CSV table of C-alpha atoms in Angstrom, one decimal:
chain,number,residue,atom,x,y,z
A,1,MET,CA,-4.9,17.3,-25.4
A,2,SER,CA,-4.5,18.5,-21.8
A,3,LEU,CA,-6.8,17.5,-19.0
A,4,SER,CA,-7.9,20.0,-16.5
A,5,GLY,CA,-10.7,20.4,-13.9
A,6,THR,CA,-11.5,20.1,-10.3
A,7,ASN,CA,-13.3,17.8,-7.9
A,8,GLY,CA,-12.8,14.8,-10.2
A,9,ARG,CA,-14.8,16.4,-13.0
A,10,VAL,CA,-13.8,15.7,-16.6
A,11,PRO,CA,-13.1,19.0,-18.5
A,12,ILE,CA,-15.3,19.8,-21.4
A,13,ASP,CA,-14.3,21.3,-24.7
A,14,GLU,CA,-14.7,25.1,-24.5
A,15,GLU,CA,-16.7,25.1,-27.7
A,16,VAL,CA,-19.6,23.1,-26.1
A,17,GLY,CA,-21.8,25.1,-23.7
A,18,PHE,CA,-23.1,23.5,-20.5
A,19,LEU,CA,-24.2,24.9,-17.2
A,20,PRO,CA,-21.3,26.4,-15.3
A,21,THR,CA,-20.2,24.6,-12.2
A,22,LEU,CA,-21.9,25.7,-9.0
A,23,LYS,CA,-18.5,25.6,-7.2
A,24,ASP,CA,-16.9,28.4,-9.4
A,25,SER,CA,-15.9,31.1,-7.0
A,26,THR,CA,-15.8,34.9,-7.3
A,27,ASP,CA,-12.1,34.8,-7.0
A,28,THR,CA,-11.8,32.4,-9.9
A,29,ASN,CA,-13.9,34.6,-12.0
A,30,GLU,CA,-11.8,37.7,-11.1
A,31,ASN,CA,-8.6,35.8,-12.0
A,32,ASN,CA,-10.0,34.9,-15.4
A,33,VAL,CA,-11.3,38.2,-16.6
A,34,GLY,CA,-11.5,38.3,-20.4
A,35,GLN,CA,-11.7,34.4,-20.7
A,36,LYS,CA,-14.7,32.3,-21.4
A,37,ASP,CA,-16.4,30.5,-18.6
A,38,THR,CA,-15.7,26.8,-18.3
A,39,TYR,CA,-18.9,24.7,-18.5
A,40,CYS,CA,-19.3,21.1,-17.4
A,41,LEU,CA,-21.9,18.3,-16.9
A,42,LEU,CA,-23.9,18.2,-13.7
A,43,THR,CA,-22.8,15.5,-11.3
A,44,ARG,CA,-25.0,13.5,-9.0
A,45,GLU,CA,-24.1,15.9,-6.1
A,46,ASP,CA,-25.0,18.9,-8.3
A,47,LEU,CA,-28.4,17.4,-9.0
A,48,MET,CA,-29.1,16.6,-5.4
A,49,GLN,CA,-28.1,20.1,-4.4
A,50,LEU,CA,-30.4,21.5,-7.2
A,51,ASP,CA,-33.3,19.3,-5.9
A,52,SER,CA,-32.8,20.7,-2.4
A,53,LYS,CA,-32.9,24.2,-3.6
A,54,GLU,CA,-35.6,23.7,-6.3
A,55,PRO,CA,-38.0,20.9,-5.1
A,56,PHE,CA,-40.4,21.7,-8.0
A,57,TRP,CA,-38.1,20.1,-10.6
A,58,TYR,CA,-37.7,17.1,-8.3
A,59,ARG,CA,-41.4,16.6,-8.2
A,60,LEU,CA,-41.8,17.3,-11.9
A,61,ARG,CA,-39.3,14.6,-12.8
A,62,TRP,CA,-41.0,12.0,-10.7
A,63,GLY,CA,-44.4,13.0,-12.0
A,64,LEU,CA,-43.3,12.6,-15.6
A,65,PHE,CA,-41.7,9.3,-14.8
A,66,ILE,CA,-44.9,8.0,-13.1
A,67,LEU,CA,-47.1,9.4,-15.9
A,68,PHE,CA,-45.0,7.6,-18.6
A,69,TRP,CA,-45.5,4.2,-17.0
A,70,VAL,CA,-49.2,4.8,-16.3
A,71,VAL,CA,-49.8,5.8,-19.9
A,72,TRP,CA,-47.7,2.9,-21.2
A,73,VAL,CA,-49.6,0.3,-19.1
A,74,GLY,CA,-52.9,1.9,-20.0
A,75,LEU,CA,-52.2,1.6,-23.7
A,76,LEU,CA,-51.1,-2.0,-23.3
A,77,LEU,CA,-54.3,-2.9,-21.4
A,78,ALA,CA,-56.4,-1.0,-24.0
A,79,ALA,CA,-54.7,-3.0,-26.9
A,80,ILE,CA,-55.4,-6.3,-25.0
A,81,LEU,CA,-59.1,-5.3,-24.5
A,82,ILE,CA,-59.5,-4.3,-28.1
A,83,ILE,CA,-58.0,-7.7,-29.3
A,84,VAL,CA,-60.2,-9.7,-26.9
A,85,PHE,CA,-63.5,-7.9,-27.4
A,86,THR,CA,-63.4,-6.9,-31.0
A,87,PRO,CA,-65.7,-9.2,-33.1
A,88,LYS,CA,-63.5,-11.7,-35.0
A,89,CYS,CA,-63.5,-11.8,-38.8
A,90,PRO,CA,-65.7,-14.6,-40.1
A,91,PRO,CA,-63.8,-17.6,-41.4
A,92,ARG,CA,-63.0,-17.5,-45.1
A,93,PRO,CA,-65.9,-19.4,-46.7
A,94,VAL,CA,-65.1,-22.7,-48.3
A,95,LEU,CA,-66.5,-22.4,-51.9
A,96,PRO,CA,-67.3,-25.3,-54.1
A,97,PHE,CA,-64.8,-25.8,-57.0
A,98,TRP,CA,-67.1,-24.3,-59.6
A,99,ARG,CA,-67.1,-21.0,-57.8
A,100,SER,CA,-63.4,-20.9,-56.8
A,101,THR,CA,-61.6,-22.2,-59.8
A,102,THR,CA,-61.5,-21.6,-63.6
A,103,GLY,CA,-63.2,-24.0,-65.9
A,104,TYR,CA,-62.1,-25.2,-69.3
A,105,TRP,CA,-64.7,-26.3,-71.8
A,106,VAL,CA,-63.5,-29.0,-74.2
A,107,ASN,CA,-64.9,-30.9,-77.2
A,108,PRO,CA,-62.6,-34.0,-77.0
A,109,PHE,CA,-63.4,-34.9,-80.6
A,110,ALA,CA,-61.8,-31.7,-81.8
A,111,TYR,CA,-59.0,-31.5,-79.2
A,112,GLU,CA,-55.7,-33.5,-79.0
A,113,ASP,CA,-55.3,-36.4,-81.3
A,114,SER,CA,-53.1,-39.2,-80.0
A,115,SER,CA,-53.7,-41.8,-82.8
A,116,ASN,CA,-53.2,-39.6,-85.9
A,117,ASP,CA,-56.7,-40.3,-87.2
A,118,LYS,CA,-57.6,-36.6,-87.3
A,119,ILE,CA,-60.0,-37.1,-84.5
A,120,GLY,CA,-59.3,-36.0,-80.9
A,121,ASP,CA,-59.5,-38.6,-78.2
A,122,LEU,CA,-59.3,-39.1,-74.5
A,123,LYS,CA,-55.7,-40.2,-74.4
A,124,GLY,CA,-54.8,-37.0,-76.3
A,125,LEU,CA,-56.8,-34.9,-73.7
A,126,ALA,CA,-55.0,-36.7,-70.9
A,127,LYS,CA,-51.6,-35.6,-72.4
A,128,ARG,CA,-52.6,-31.9,-72.2
A,129,LEU,CA,-53.6,-31.8,-68.5
A,130,ASP,CA,-50.3,-30.1,-67.6
A,131,TYR,CA,-51.1,-27.4,-70.2
A,132,ILE,CA,-54.7,-27.0,-69.0
A,133,LYS,CA,-53.6,-26.8,-65.3
A,134,GLY,CA,-50.3,-24.9,-65.7
A,135,THR,CA,-50.8,-22.6,-68.7
A,136,ILE,CA,-54.6,-22.1,-68.7
A,137,GLY,CA,-54.8,-22.3,-64.9
A,138,ALA,CA,-58.1,-24.3,-65.0
A,139,GLY,CA,-59.4,-26.1,-62.0
A,140,PHE,CA,-62.0,-28.1,-63.8
A,141,ILE,CA,-62.8,-29.4,-67.3
A,142,VAL,CA,-66.3,-29.5,-68.8
A,143,LEU,CA,-66.4,-32.3,-71.4
A,144,SER,CA,-69.0,-32.1,-74.2
A,145,SER,CA,-71.0,-35.3,-74.7
A,146,ILE,CA,-68.8,-38.4,-75.2
A,147,PHE,CA,-71.5,-41.1,-75.4
A,148,SER,CA,-71.4,-43.8,-78.0
A,149,GLY,CA,-73.0,-42.6,-81.2
A,150,GLN,CA,-71.9,-38.9,-80.9
A,151,TYR,CA,-69.4,-39.5,-83.8
A,152,THR,CA,-69.6,-43.2,-84.7
A,153,ASN,CA,-73.0,-44.4,-85.8
A,154,ASP,CA,-74.8,-46.1,-88.6
A,155,LEU,CA,-76.9,-43.1,-89.5
A,156,LYS,CA,-73.9,-40.9,-90.3
A,157,THR,CA,-75.2,-38.0,-88.2
A,158,LEU,CA,-73.2,-36.2,-85.5
A,159,GLY,CA,-74.6,-35.8,-82.0
A,160,LEU,CA,-76.6,-39.0,-81.7
A,161,VAL,CA,-76.7,-41.2,-78.6
A,162,ASP,CA,-76.7,-44.9,-79.2
A,163,ASP,CA,-75.5,-45.9,-75.7
A,164,TYR,CA,-75.4,-43.7,-72.5
A,165,PHE,CA,-73.2,-46.2,-70.7
A,166,ASN,CA,-70.3,-46.3,-73.1
A,167,VAL,CA,-67.7,-43.9,-74.7
A,168,ASP,CA,-67.8,-43.3,-78.5
A,169,PRO,CA,-65.2,-45.6,-80.1
A,170,ALA,CA,-63.6,-42.6,-81.8
A,171,LEU,CA,-62.6,-41.3,-78.4
A,172,GLY,CA,-61.3,-44.5,-77.0
A,173,THR,CA,-62.5,-47.0,-74.4
A,174,MET,CA,-64.0,-46.9,-71.0
A,175,GLU,CA,-60.6,-47.8,-69.6
A,176,ASP,CA,-59.3,-44.6,-71.4
A,177,PHE,CA,-62.0,-42.6,-69.7
A,178,LYS,CA,-61.1,-44.1,-66.2
A,179,ASN,CA,-57.5,-43.2,-66.8
A,180,LEU,CA,-58.5,-39.7,-67.7
A,181,VAL,CA,-60.5,-39.3,-64.5
A,182,ARG,CA,-57.5,-40.6,-62.5
A,183,SER,CA,-55.1,-38.3,-64.3
A,184,CYS,CA,-57.4,-35.3,-63.7
A,185,HIS,CA,-57.7,-35.9,-60.0
A,186,LYS,CA,-54.0,-36.5,-59.7
A,187,ASN,CA,-53.4,-33.1,-61.3
A,188,GLY,CA,-56.0,-31.4,-59.0
A,189,ILE,CA,-58.5,-31.0,-61.9
A,190,TYR,CA,-62.2,-31.8,-61.5
A,191,LEU,CA,-64.1,-33.3,-64.5
A,192,ILE,CA,-67.6,-32.4,-65.6
A,193,LEU,CA,-69.5,-34.4,-68.2
A,194,THR,CA,-72.2,-33.0,-70.5
A,195,MET,CA,-75.4,-35.1,-70.8
A,196,ASP,CA,-78.4,-34.5,-73.1
A,197,PHE,CA,-81.5,-36.4,-72.2
A,198,ASN,CA,-83.8,-34.6,-74.6
A,199,SER,CA,-83.4,-37.1,-77.4
A,200,VAL,CA,-81.6,-40.3,-78.4
A,201,SER,CA,-80.7,-42.0,-81.7
A,202,ALA,CA,-83.6,-43.6,-83.6
A,203,LYS,CA,-81.6,-46.8,-83.2
A,204,HIS,CA,-81.1,-46.5,-79.4
A,205,PRO,CA,-82.0,-49.7,-77.5
A,206,TRP,CA,-84.6,-47.7,-75.5
A,207,THR,CA,-86.7,-47.2,-78.7
A,208,GLU,CA,-87.8,-50.8,-78.2
A,209,PHE,CA,-89.9,-49.5,-75.3
A,210,THR,CA,-92.5,-47.2,-76.8
A,211,TYR,CA,-93.6,-45.7,-73.5
A,212,LEU,CA,-90.1,-44.1,-73.2
A,213,LEU,CA,-90.6,-42.1,-76.5
A,214,GLU,CA,-92.5,-38.8,-77.0
A,215,PRO,CA,-95.7,-39.3,-79.1
A,216,TYR,CA,-95.9,-37.2,-82.2
A,217,SER,CA,-98.2,-34.2,-82.1
A,218,SER,CA,-99.0,-31.8,-84.9
A,219,LYS,CA,-99.3,-29.0,-82.3
A,220,LYS,CA,-95.6,-29.1,-81.6
A,221,VAL,CA,-93.4,-27.0,-83.7
A,222,SER,CA,-89.8,-27.9,-84.5
A,223,ARG,CA,-87.2,-25.3,-83.5
A,224,LEU,CA,-85.4,-26.0,-86.8
A,225,GLY,CA,-88.5,-25.8,-89.0
A,226,GLY,CA,-89.8,-28.7,-91.0
A,227,ASP,CA,-91.8,-31.7,-89.8
A,228,ALA,CA,-91.1,-32.5,-86.2
A,229,ARG,CA,-91.6,-36.2,-86.8
A,230,THR,CA,-89.6,-39.4,-86.8
A,231,VAL,CA,-91.0,-42.9,-87.7
A,232,ILE,CA,-89.8,-46.0,-85.9
A,233,GLN,CA,-91.4,-49.3,-86.9
A,234,GLY,CA,-94.3,-47.6,-88.6
A,235,VAL,CA,-95.1,-45.4,-85.5
A,236,SER,CA,-94.6,-41.6,-85.5
A,237,TYR,CA,-92.8,-40.0,-82.6
A,238,TYR,CA,-91.8,-36.4,-81.9
A,239,SER,CA,-88.3,-35.3,-82.9
A,240,VAL,CA,-87.3,-31.6,-82.5
A,241,PHE,CA,-83.9,-32.2,-84.1
A,242,GLY,CA,-84.6,-34.3,-87.1
A,243,SER,CA,-85.6,-37.8,-88.3
A,244,HIS,CA,-82.6,-39.5,-86.9
A,245,PHE,CA,-83.4,-38.4,-83.4
A,246,VAL,CA,-86.4,-39.2,-81.2
A,247,ASP,CA,-87.4,-37.3,-78.1
A,248,LEU,CA,-87.7,-39.1,-74.8
A,249,ASN,CA,-91.0,-39.0,-72.9
A,250,LEU,CA,-89.6,-37.5,-69.7
A,251,ARG,CA,-93.1,-37.2,-68.3
A,252,GLU,CA,-92.9,-41.0,-67.9
A,253,THR,CA,-91.6,-42.3,-64.6
A,254,GLY,CA,-89.7,-45.1,-66.3
A,255,ALA,CA,-87.8,-42.7,-68.5
A,256,LEU,CA,-86.9,-40.5,-65.5
A,257,ASP,CA,-85.6,-43.6,-63.7
A,258,ARG,CA,-83.4,-44.6,-66.6
A,259,ILE,CA,-81.8,-41.2,-67.0
A,260,ALA,CA,-81.2,-41.1,-63.2
A,261,ASP,CA,-79.4,-44.5,-63.6
A,262,VAL,CA,-77.2,-42.9,-66.3
A,263,ALA,CA,-76.3,-40.0,-63.9
A,264,LYS,CA,-75.4,-42.5,-61.1
A,265,PHE,CA,-73.3,-44.6,-63.4
A,266,TRP,CA,-71.0,-41.8,-64.5
A,267,LEU,CA,-70.8,-40.3,-61.0
A,268,ASN,CA,-69.7,-43.7,-59.8
A,269,GLU,CA,-67.0,-43.6,-62.5
A,270,GLY,CA,-65.5,-40.7,-60.7
A,271,ILE,CA,-66.8,-37.6,-62.5
A,272,ASP,CA,-67.3,-34.5,-60.4
A,273,GLY,CA,-70.4,-33.1,-61.9
A,274,ILE,CA,-72.9,-33.1,-64.8
A,275,LEU,CA,-74.0,-30.4,-67.3
A,276,LEU,CA,-77.5,-31.1,-68.6
A,277,ASP,CA,-77.8,-29.8,-72.1
A,278,ASN,CA,-81.0,-28.7,-73.9
A,279,VAL,CA,-83.1,-28.7,-70.7
A,280,ALA,CA,-85.6,-26.2,-72.2
A,281,PHE,CA,-86.6,-28.9,-74.6
A,282,TYR,CA,-86.9,-31.8,-72.1
A,283,ILE,CA,-90.7,-31.5,-71.9
A,284,GLU,CA,-92.7,-29.5,-74.4
A,285,ASN,CA,-96.3,-28.3,-74.6
A,286,GLY,CA,-98.2,-28.2,-77.8
A,287,THR,CA,-99.0,-24.8,-79.3
A,288,GLU,CA,-102.5,-23.3,-78.8
A,289,SER,CA,-103.6,-24.3,-82.2
A,290,GLY,CA,-102.2,-26.6,-84.8
A,291,ALA,CA,-99.8,-24.8,-87.2
A,292,PRO,CA,-99.0,-25.9,-90.7
A,293,ILE,CA,-95.5,-27.3,-90.9
A,294,THR,CA,-93.4,-24.9,-93.1
A,295,LYS,CA,-89.8,-23.9,-93.4
A,296,GLU,CA,-90.8,-20.4,-92.2
A,297,LEU,CA,-91.4,-21.7,-88.7
A,298,GLY,CA,-87.8,-21.1,-87.8
A,299,SER,CA,-88.2,-17.3,-88.3
A,300,GLN,CA,-91.5,-17.4,-86.3
A,301,TRP,CA,-90.0,-19.2,-83.4
A,302,PHE,CA,-88.9,-16.0,-81.7
A,303,SER,CA,-92.3,-14.4,-81.5
A,304,LYS,CA,-94.7,-17.3,-81.2
A,305,TYR,CA,-93.4,-20.5,-79.8
A,306,PRO,CA,-90.7,-20.5,-77.1
A,307,THR,CA,-92.5,-19.3,-74.1
A,308,SER,CA,-95.6,-21.5,-74.8
A,309,GLN,CA,-93.9,-24.6,-76.0
A,310,ILE,CA,-90.7,-24.9,-74.0
A,311,TYR,CA,-89.3,-23.7,-70.7
A,312,ILE,CA,-92.2,-25.3,-68.8
A,313,SER,CA,-92.2,-26.2,-65.1
A,314,GLU,CA,-92.2,-30.0,-65.8
A,315,SER,CA,-88.7,-29.6,-67.3
A,316,VAL,CA,-87.6,-28.2,-64.0
A,317,GLU,CA,-88.9,-31.3,-62.2
A,318,VAL,CA,-86.6,-33.4,-64.5
A,319,VAL,CA,-83.6,-31.3,-63.3
A,320,ARG,CA,-84.7,-31.8,-59.7
A,321,LYS,CA,-84.7,-35.6,-60.3
A,322,ILE,CA,-81.0,-35.4,-61.3
A,323,ARG,CA,-80.2,-33.0,-58.5
A,324,LYS,CA,-81.3,-35.6,-56.0
A,325,VAL,CA,-78.9,-38.1,-57.5
A,326,VAL,CA,-76.0,-35.6,-57.5
A,327,ASP,CA,-76.7,-34.7,-53.9
A,328,GLU,CA,-76.8,-38.3,-52.8
A,329,MET,CA,-73.4,-38.9,-54.5
A,330,SER,CA,-72.0,-35.8,-52.9
A,331,GLU,CA,-73.1,-36.9,-49.4
A,332,SER,CA,-71.8,-40.5,-49.9
A,333,SER,CA,-68.5,-39.4,-51.2
A,334,GLY,CA,-68.0,-36.4,-49.0
A,335,LYS,CA,-67.0,-34.3,-52.0
A,336,PRO,CA,-69.1,-31.6,-53.7
A,337,LYS,CA,-70.7,-32.5,-57.0
A,338,LEU,CA,-71.9,-30.0,-59.6
A,339,LEU,CA,-75.2,-29.9,-61.5
A,340,ALA,CA,-75.2,-27.3,-64.2
A,341,VAL,CA,-77.8,-26.8,-66.9
A,342,ASP,CA,-77.9,-25.2,-70.4
A,343,ALA,CA,-81.3,-24.4,-71.9
A,344,GLY,CA,-79.9,-25.2,-75.3
A,345,ASN,CA,-80.0,-23.5,-78.7
A,346,THR,CA,-83.4,-21.9,-78.3
A,347,GLY,CA,-82.4,-19.3,-80.9
A,348,TYR,CA,-83.0,-16.1,-79.1
A,349,GLY,CA,-81.7,-13.9,-76.3
A,350,VAL,CA,-83.5,-12.8,-73.1
A,351,GLY,CA,-84.8,-9.4,-74.2
A,352,LYS,CA,-86.4,-7.0,-71.7
A,353,SER,CA,-87.5,-9.6,-69.1
A,354,GLU,CA,-85.6,-11.6,-66.6
A,355,ASP,CA,-83.9,-14.7,-68.1
A,356,ILE,CA,-86.5,-17.4,-67.9
A,357,SER,CA,-83.9,-20.1,-67.7
A,358,MET,CA,-83.2,-19.1,-64.1
A,359,GLN,CA,-86.2,-21.2,-63.2
A,360,PHE,CA,-83.9,-24.2,-63.5
A,361,LEU,CA,-82.2,-23.2,-60.3
A,362,GLY,CA,-85.4,-24.3,-58.5
A,363,THR,CA,-86.2,-22.8,-55.1
A,364,LYS,CA,-84.5,-22.7,-51.7
A,365,ASP,CA,-86.8,-25.4,-50.4
A,366,SER,CA,-86.7,-27.4,-53.6
A,367,PRO,CA,-83.4,-26.8,-55.4
A,368,ALA,CA,-82.7,-27.9,-59.0
A,369,ALA,CA,-79.4,-26.9,-60.7
A,370,HIS,CA,-76.4,-25.3,-59.0
A,371,VAL,CA,-75.6,-23.2,-62.1
A,372,VAL,CA,-77.5,-22.1,-65.1
A,373,VAL,CA,-75.9,-21.1,-68.4
A,374,SER,CA,-77.7,-17.8,-69.3
A,375,ARG,CA,-78.0,-15.9,-72.6
A,376,GLN,CA,-78.7,-12.7,-70.8
A,377,PHE,CA,-76.4,-10.7,-73.1
A,378,VAL,CA,-76.8,-12.6,-76.3
A,379,LYS,CA,-79.5,-11.6,-78.8
A,380,HIS,CA,-80.8,-14.0,-81.5
A,381,ARG,CA,-77.9,-16.4,-81.2
A,382,GLY,CA,-77.3,-18.0,-84.6
A,383,TRP,CA,-79.7,-15.7,-86.5
A,384,LYS,CA,-79.3,-12.6,-88.5
A,385,ALA,CA,-80.3,-9.6,-86.5
A,386,PRO,CA,-80.0,-5.8,-86.8
A,387,PRO,CA,-77.1,-4.0,-85.1
A,388,ILE,CA,-77.4,-4.0,-81.3
A,389,ASP,CA,-79.3,-1.0,-80.0
A,390,PRO,CA,-77.7,0.8,-77.0
A,391,GLU,CA,-81.1,0.8,-75.4
A,392,GLU,CA,-81.1,-3.0,-75.6
A,393,ILE,CA,-77.8,-3.2,-73.8
A,394,LYS,CA,-79.2,-0.9,-71.2
A,395,ASN,CA,-82.2,-3.2,-70.8
A,396,ASN,CA,-80.0,-6.2,-70.5
A,397,ILE,CA,-78.0,-4.7,-67.7
A,398,PHE,CA,-81.2,-3.5,-66.0
A,399,THR,CA,-82.8,-6.9,-66.1
A,400,TYR,CA,-79.6,-8.5,-64.9
A,401,ASP,CA,-79.5,-6.1,-62.0
A,402,MET,CA,-83.0,-7.3,-61.0
A,403,LEU,CA,-81.6,-10.6,-60.0
A,404,SER,CA,-80.6,-11.5,-56.5
A,405,VAL,CA,-77.0,-11.9,-55.5
A,406,SER,CA,-77.6,-15.6,-55.1
A,407,ASP,CA,-79.0,-15.9,-58.6
A,408,ARG,CA,-76.1,-14.0,-60.1
A,409,ASN,CA,-73.6,-16.3,-58.4
A,410,SER,CA,-75.5,-19.2,-60.0
A,411,MET,CA,-75.3,-17.8,-63.6
A,412,ALA,CA,-72.9,-18.8,-66.3
A,413,LEU,CA,-73.2,-15.8,-68.7
A,414,THR,CA,-72.8,-16.6,-72.4
A,415,THR,CA,-71.0,-13.5,-73.7
A,416,VAL,CA,-70.0,-14.3,-77.2
A,417,SER,CA,-70.6,-16.7,-80.1
A,418,THR,CA,-68.7,-17.2,-83.3
A,419,SER,CA,-72.1,-17.3,-85.1
A,420,ASP,CA,-72.4,-13.6,-84.4
A,421,SER,CA,-69.9,-11.6,-86.5
A,422,ARG,CA,-70.4,-8.5,-84.3
A,423,GLN,CA,-68.5,-10.4,-81.6
A,424,SER,CA,-65.5,-11.5,-83.7
A,425,ASP,CA,-63.2,-8.8,-82.3
A,426,LEU,CA,-64.1,-9.8,-78.7
A,427,VAL,CA,-63.4,-13.5,-79.6
A,428,ALA,CA,-60.0,-12.6,-80.9
A,429,LEU,CA,-59.2,-10.5,-77.9
A,430,ALA,CA,-60.3,-13.3,-75.5
A,431,ALA,CA,-58.3,-15.9,-77.4
A,432,THR,CA,-55.2,-13.6,-77.2
A,433,VAL,CA,-55.6,-13.0,-73.5
A,434,LEU,CA,-56.4,-16.6,-72.5
A,435,LEU,CA,-54.1,-18.4,-74.9
A,436,PRO,CA,-51.0,-16.4,-75.7
A,437,GLY,CA,-49.0,-18.0,-78.5
A,438,ARG,CA,-51.4,-21.0,-79.0
A,439,LEU,CA,-53.2,-21.5,-82.3
A,440,SER,CA,-56.8,-22.2,-81.3
A,441,GLN,CA,-60.3,-21.1,-82.2
A,442,LEU,CA,-62.4,-19.8,-79.3
A,443,TYR,CA,-65.9,-21.1,-79.7
A,444,GLN,CA,-67.7,-19.7,-76.7
A,445,ILE,CA,-66.9,-18.0,-73.5
A,446,TYR,CA,-68.9,-18.5,-70.3
A,447,CYS,CA,-68.4,-16.5,-67.1
A,448,PHE,CA,-69.2,-17.7,-63.7
A,449,HIS,CA,-68.6,-14.2,-62.5
A,450,ASN,CA,-64.8,-14.6,-61.9
A,451,ILE,CA,-64.7,-17.8,-63.8
A,452,ILE,CA,-64.2,-18.0,-67.5
A,453,ILE,CA,-65.2,-21.2,-69.3
A,454,CYS,CA,-64.3,-21.7,-73.0
A,455,THR,CA,-64.7,-24.3,-75.7
A,456,LEU,CA,-61.6,-24.7,-77.8
A,457,TYR,CA,-61.0,-26.4,-81.1
A,458,ASP,CA,-57.4,-27.0,-82.1
A,459,TYR,CA,-56.4,-26.6,-85.8
């Protein structure tokens, strides 16, 4: 490749077009007739000469240069002002664990068996914490009642309470329970314990104090039908669940103090919350007129008795009593403690009106429970009923929509039950989604909006 050019300029390939040099003379053009003009880059001298002949381009370049920096600095200042004066996003709220994690509802008697006696126990449950945390992804466990007498008692009846301050021997010992609490907390799992203060065993030590027991009244109707009476030492007392049970007189201050002591005891043992069961039955009114005790009372319960006999305001006061204990423990420990309530097996859904169990939340000035288990979308649980009418579903959604956002955030919606065959497909679907590859029976699903709580029984 040959080099050519004048005045120190680098020659340019003839195929690339540039401005012709200003120093090309007429003679040169005449000597190169028929040849292409040679184009080259402008030198500094060429630009200065052009500026002297064309001052407009000189001023334009400086104007564009200044405009660029003015715009750039302006955008920078605008960005800084926007960052400084734009309202900051509120900090992410710190939600209590029952609103930010998934709960796992467990009946320990029917869960993992560590002793090969065909009965689940606390040691077995402790062995499955990795599964509950890792596979299920649960942040807290809700234990069904574990008190002494639930399984092991002289009356051969499930669900009794002989001693609120001890664990049923079939589950293990108090030391086993303490180890379970420590293991749960070590794995980042909170532990909730179910307590039912509606009734105790007819052989409970408290039955020696007659003022703690609910007197019998012929105006009170048993939810299960039959005579709502139990006899202890020749005296008749009220019993909604049968002769081996006796209802506590929770209108009595002494009884309230005793159940508060039970709550304090277990909270001091390290549990992170309490689920009060059967709260709709805690205090009951008599019916307007005495009704004959017949087996048909169960079928009449829906239309005649629930709203007049149960769900009364005095039961809410019992919940408030326990709430004070829970709040005191939360404050002293510096950790949030949960108080949830379940109205119990009242035998019917909500219908067209707002769920009456929401009263157990209390009020803003006088709170009761943090969370209420609601049967907003369950109709006649445990009873035969006609197919669900689409209009009923519409009414359920409408009444649910009437609730405030705060109340909705405090509901645990019961969505299915194995006693209702119409929900069997949903049960199977939920079990498949929640527990892939695990042989379990899903008993109930509860939703704290984004939280699913389930009871599981292993085969």
